[in-house]
Amino acid sequence: MFKVLAKDGNAKRGEFTTVHGKIQTPVFMNVGTAAAIKGAVAAEDLKTIKTQVELSNTYHLHVRPGDKVVKKLGGLHKFMNWDRPILTDSGGFQVFSLAGLRKIKEEGVYFNSHVDGRKIFMGPEESMQIQSNLASTIAMAFDECPSSVASRQYIENSVARTTRWLERCKKEMNRLNGLEDTINKNQLLFGINQGGIYDDIRVEQAKAIADMDLDGYAVGGLAVGESHEEMYRIIEKVEPHLPKDKPIYLMGVGTPANILEAVERGVDFFDCVYPSRNGRHGHVYTNAGKLNLFNAKYETDSRPIEEGCECPACKYHSRAYIRHLLKAKEMLGMRLCVLHNLYFYNTMMEEIRDAIEAGNYAEYKAKKLEGFKENDKK
Amino acid sequence: MFKVLAKDGNAKRGEFTTVHGKIQTPVFMNVGTAAAIKGAVAAEDLKTIKTQVELSNTYHLHVRPGDKVVKKLGGLHKFMNWDRPILTDSGGFQVFSLAGLRKIKEEGVYFNSHVDGRKIFMGPEESMQIQSNLASTIAMAFDECPSSVASRQYIENSVARTTRWLERCKKEMNRLNGLEDTINKNQLLFGINQGGIYDDIRVEQAKAIADMDLDGYAVGGLAVGESHEEMYRIIEKVEPHLPKDKPIYLMGVGTPANILEAVERGVDFFDCVYPSRNGRHGHVYTNAGKLNLFNAKYETDSRPIEEGCECPACKYHSRAYIRHLLKAKEMLGMRLCVLHNLYFYNTMMEEIRDAIEAGNYAEYKAKKLEGFKENDKK
C-alpha cells in the first residue's frame, strides 16, 4: 500500500494508495477542523491549492454536527464534497486540550463537551466508532498525549496504556470494517508513538507497536513545548524502529523549516494549523521568509505576496489590497492569506518530492532554509 | 449612452454604455462597501455569480485605505482587480448615518471619522475629488439624505441645498474629468432626487434636476422607514418628470418584491445590502421564499439551498453542510450563503430583462411573487 519510489539519504519519496486515491509523499495535510478549512476555504478551493489530504478533527465533528448526522449524510467525503483522502485524528488530543477533562481511566476518558457542557465518554472503541461513522480514509488510534512536563513515571504509565488502547483500536477497527452498514470498509488505521522526551520509552513503545501491522505510524506528542533539537533527536531515535514499508506521520508539525528537517529524518506525513492560523492573522509565507501584511510598508505595495506565485491570492491581488482588507476586517483578506499559505506549504512539498527524486535533497534544503532568512537581513 | 431596447408597460429593458463595458438593465448592483463584498467574496468570484456592477462606498474608502492610496495604486478597478463597471456613492449617506456628524453648512458637512475620530470636511467638491481619485465608472452626487421623520420645512430647505450642491458637483466633475492626471476622464455623474415623502417637493426637485443633463438620475432617501406603498407612490409621481433617455436608479432598494414592483414603475438600477447581509446571517433566498438555515429541520437535509440553482453554493454543497458551517461559526458558511444570495438576485434581474423583452413582465412578476409565498404556506 505504501511504495517507496526513491530515497535520498533517509528522505523518502513515496506513494500511499487508498480507496480515495493515491497520496504522493512527503505530504502536508491541510487542517479543516470542522470539515472546513478556517478562512472560508471550501473543498472546491482545495484542488486549486494542490491539497492532497484534508484533515478533520474527530472531537469537533462528534460534538457538532455529530458523527451520526455525518454518517446519515453519507460520511465526511459527501458531507464536505471532497473526494480525495481525509485523515481524522482520534479526538484524544482535543479531549485533553480543549474539552473539560474529568478523568482518565483504563476504559477511556470522561469529559465535558466544550459546546454544551454535556458529559461524554470516549475510549478506543468509541473513537473508532466515531471515525467509522465519519468514514475518513485514515483513522488515528486513540492515545493519551501527556504533558511534556509530566514526570517520567507518569509518562511510562500513560504510554503503556496507549499501547493497550492501540490493541483495542485495531480490534474494533477490524470489527467495524466488517459491518454491513459501514460506509468505508477499507478504513485505514495509524498507530501513535508516545513517550515524551524520553528516548528509551519512545523506542521501547515504537518496537512494541511496529509488530502490530498497522497501516502507518505516527510520532505524537511533539511540538508541544520541547525544543526543535529535542524533536529532531526523537525522530532520529524512533524512526529506525518503525516498519520500513509503512509511512511515518509527524503529528502537528510544523514550520517550513521543521518539515524540511523532518523529511531528511524519514518523515512522510505532516499536518499543522500554522499556515491557516497565520494566514488569518495576516502572516504570509514566502521563499524569502514570512511577511506581516499589517505592516505599514505594504500600504501602496502593488506586488503580489510573492512574485511568480500561482495561488489565487497572488494571481489576482496585491499586498496593498490584501493589507487593506485585513485592516478593514474584511473576511476576504483572511481567505486570500490562508489560500496563499496553504498553497505555499503544498508547493514546498511538491519541491521536496522533486528534490528527493532528483537526489539533491540536502542541497535543496540548505538553499530553501537560506532563502527563508532573506527578509530578516533587510 | 442609455439605449432602451424594449418596453413593457413602464418597465424598460435597456443598455447603458460605459468605458468599463455595457450594463444590461434592469440591473442589481452588488454592494462591496470597502472594495470587497462582505463574506469573503473576491472580484474573481463576481463573474461566476453574474455581477454586472460592483458598488463601493466613498466614505469608507476615504477613511481607509484613503482615496489617495487607491489613486496611487491605479484606481478602484486595479485596486480590487475588477474590470467591469463600479458605482461609488457620494459618501453623504454614510456621513449622516455612520460618522459622528458635527454640522451641515452651505459649503458642506463637518464630521468625525468612525475609524480614528479625526475631523473631516466633505462638500460637493470634496466628494467629487474623492470619487475621481477612486476612478469609479459612475459617481453619485453629494446630497443630504434627511430623516424620513424630518419636518416639511426641514426637508424643503435640505432639498434646495441638495439641488445647489448638485450644480457644484457637476461643475467639479467636469473640471476633474478634464485634468491630465485623472484616471477615469469619462467618469459619469448621477444626480439624486430627494424630498422625503412629500410628492410635491419630490416632483419640483425632479423637474429642476432633469434639466441639468446628468448621466443618470437616482431616487434617494427611500427605504428608510416609510411604507412600501409610499415608496411605490413616490416612484410613480417622480418618474414622469425624469428624462426618458437616462436611467433611473432607486437607491438602497430592496427585497426581491420591491425590485419587481419598482421595475414595473420604470426603475433601471438597484442596490441593496440585503442579499449579502442576510447571507451572513444564514438567511437565503429561494423562488419559494426565504429559508433560515439555522433551523433544525435542515440538520440532515442533503438538498442544495435551491434545486437546479447553478451558484457555487448549490452546485457543490447541501443545506445540512452549510447549516453545520453556520452553527460552527465557520466563515465558509457565510461565504456560501452570500454567493447564493447575490446569484439569486443577479439571476432574477436576468429573468426580469427576459420577461420585458418577451413582453410578459406582468405575468412573470405575478408568478414570481406568488412563488415567494410558498414556504409560508407550509
mmCIF file of N, CA and C in Angstrom, chain A residues 32-35 56-68 70 76 79 88 130 134, chain B residues 324:
data_model
loop_
_atom_site.group_PDB
_atom_site.id
_atom_site.type_symbol
_atom_site.label_atom_id
_atom_site.label_comp_id
_atom_site.label_asym_id
_atom_site.label_seq_id
_atom_site.Cartn_x
_atom_site.Cartn_y
_atom_site.Cartn_z
ATOM 1 N N GLY A 32 -8.720 21.008 8.335
ATOM 2 C CA GLY A 32 -10.080 21.556 8.253
ATOM 3 C C GLY A 32 -10.880 21.051 9.428
ATOM 4 N N THR A 33 -10.562 21.597 10.586
ATOM 5 C CA THR A 33 -11.102 21.138 11.869
ATOM 6 C C THR A 33 -12.537 20.612 11.805
ATOM 7 N N ALA A 34 -13.467 21.507 11.467
ATOM 8 C CA ALA A 34 -14.888 21.147 11.494
ATOM 9 C C ALA A 34 -15.392 20.863 10.081
ATOM 10 N N ALA A 35 -14.608 20.098 9.322
ATOM 11 C CA ALA A 35 -14.973 19.742 7.939
ATOM 12 C C ALA A 35 -14.964 20.970 7.027
ATOM 13 N N SER A 56 -9.612 16.300 9.269
ATOM 14 C CA SER A 56 -10.701 16.824 10.104
ATOM 15 C C SER A 56 -10.564 16.309 11.523
ATOM 16 N N ASN A 57 -11.147 17.049 12.455
ATOM 17 C CA ASN A 57 -10.999 16.693 13.859
ATOM 18 C C ASN A 57 -12.215 15.939 14.381
ATOM 19 N N THR A 58 -11.955 14.742 14.822
ATOM 20 C CA THR A 58 -12.992 13.829 15.307
ATOM 21 C C THR A 58 -13.774 14.414 16.477
ATOM 22 N N TYR A 59 -13.059 14.979 17.432
ATOM 23 C CA TYR A 59 -13.743 15.548 18.591
ATOM 24 C C TYR A 59 -14.733 16.632 18.173
ATOM 25 N N HIS A 60 -14.285 17.578 17.321
ATOM 26 C CA HIS A 60 -15.161 18.672 16.893
ATOM 27 C C HIS A 60 -16.391 18.156 16.169
ATOM 28 N N LEU A 61 -16.188 17.185 15.275
ATOM 29 C CA LEU A 61 -17.324 16.692 14.497
ATOM 30 C C LEU A 61 -18.248 15.805 15.329
ATOM 31 N N HIS A 62 -17.685 15.184 16.365
ATOM 32 C CA HIS A 62 -18.515 14.365 17.264
ATOM 33 C C HIS A 62 -19.485 15.258 18.042
ATOM 34 N N VAL A 63 -18.982 16.408 18.517
ATOM 35 C CA VAL A 63 -19.877 17.279 19.292
ATOM 36 C C VAL A 63 -20.755 18.140 18.375
ATOM 37 N N ARG A 64 -20.296 18.424 17.144
ATOM 38 C CA ARG A 64 -21.099 19.246 16.213
ATOM 39 C C ARG A 64 -20.626 18.997 14.801
ATOM 40 N N PRO A 65 -21.438 18.540 13.867
ATOM 41 C CA PRO A 65 -22.883 18.309 13.982
ATOM 42 C C PRO A 65 -23.239 16.975 14.611
ATOM 43 N N GLY A 66 -22.217 16.154 14.976
ATOM 44 C CA GLY A 66 -22.456 14.790 15.463
ATOM 45 C C GLY A 66 -22.088 13.806 14.366
ATOM 46 N N ASP A 67 -21.301 12.772 14.729
ATOM 47 C CA ASP A 67 -20.858 11.824 13.704
ATOM 48 C C ASP A 67 -22.021 11.032 13.126
ATOM 49 N N LYS A 68 -23.106 10.902 13.904
ATOM 50 C CA LYS A 68 -24.268 10.171 13.369
ATOM 51 C C LYS A 68 -24.963 10.971 12.280
ATOM 52 N N VAL A 70 -23.340 13.056 10.318
ATOM 53 C CA VAL A 70 -22.441 12.937 9.158
ATOM 54 C C VAL A 70 -22.645 11.578 8.477
ATOM 55 N N LEU A 76 -18.044 11.858 5.722
ATOM 56 C CA LEU A 76 -17.364 13.150 5.583
ATOM 57 C C LEU A 76 -17.131 13.577 4.134
ATOM 58 N N PHE A 79 -20.318 14.805 2.851
ATOM 59 C CA PHE A 79 -20.738 15.951 3.659
ATOM 60 C C PHE A 79 -20.052 17.232 3.203
ATOM 61 N N THR A 88 -8.698 11.551 9.840
ATOM 62 C CA THR A 88 -9.309 12.077 11.063
ATOM 63 C C THR A 88 -8.402 11.753 12.228
ATOM 64 N N ILE A 130 -16.725 6.460 16.096
ATOM 65 C CA ILE A 130 -16.973 7.809 15.574
ATOM 66 C C ILE A 130 -16.260 7.981 14.237
ATOM 67 N N LEU A 134 -17.705 8.758 10.542
ATOM 68 C CA LEU A 134 -17.229 9.854 9.682
ATOM 69 C C LEU A 134 -16.721 9.292 8.350
ATOM 70 N N HIS B 324 -24.359 23.366 9.184
ATOM 71 C CA HIS B 324 -23.281 22.992 10.113
ATOM 72 C C HIS B 324 -22.211 24.080 10.176
#
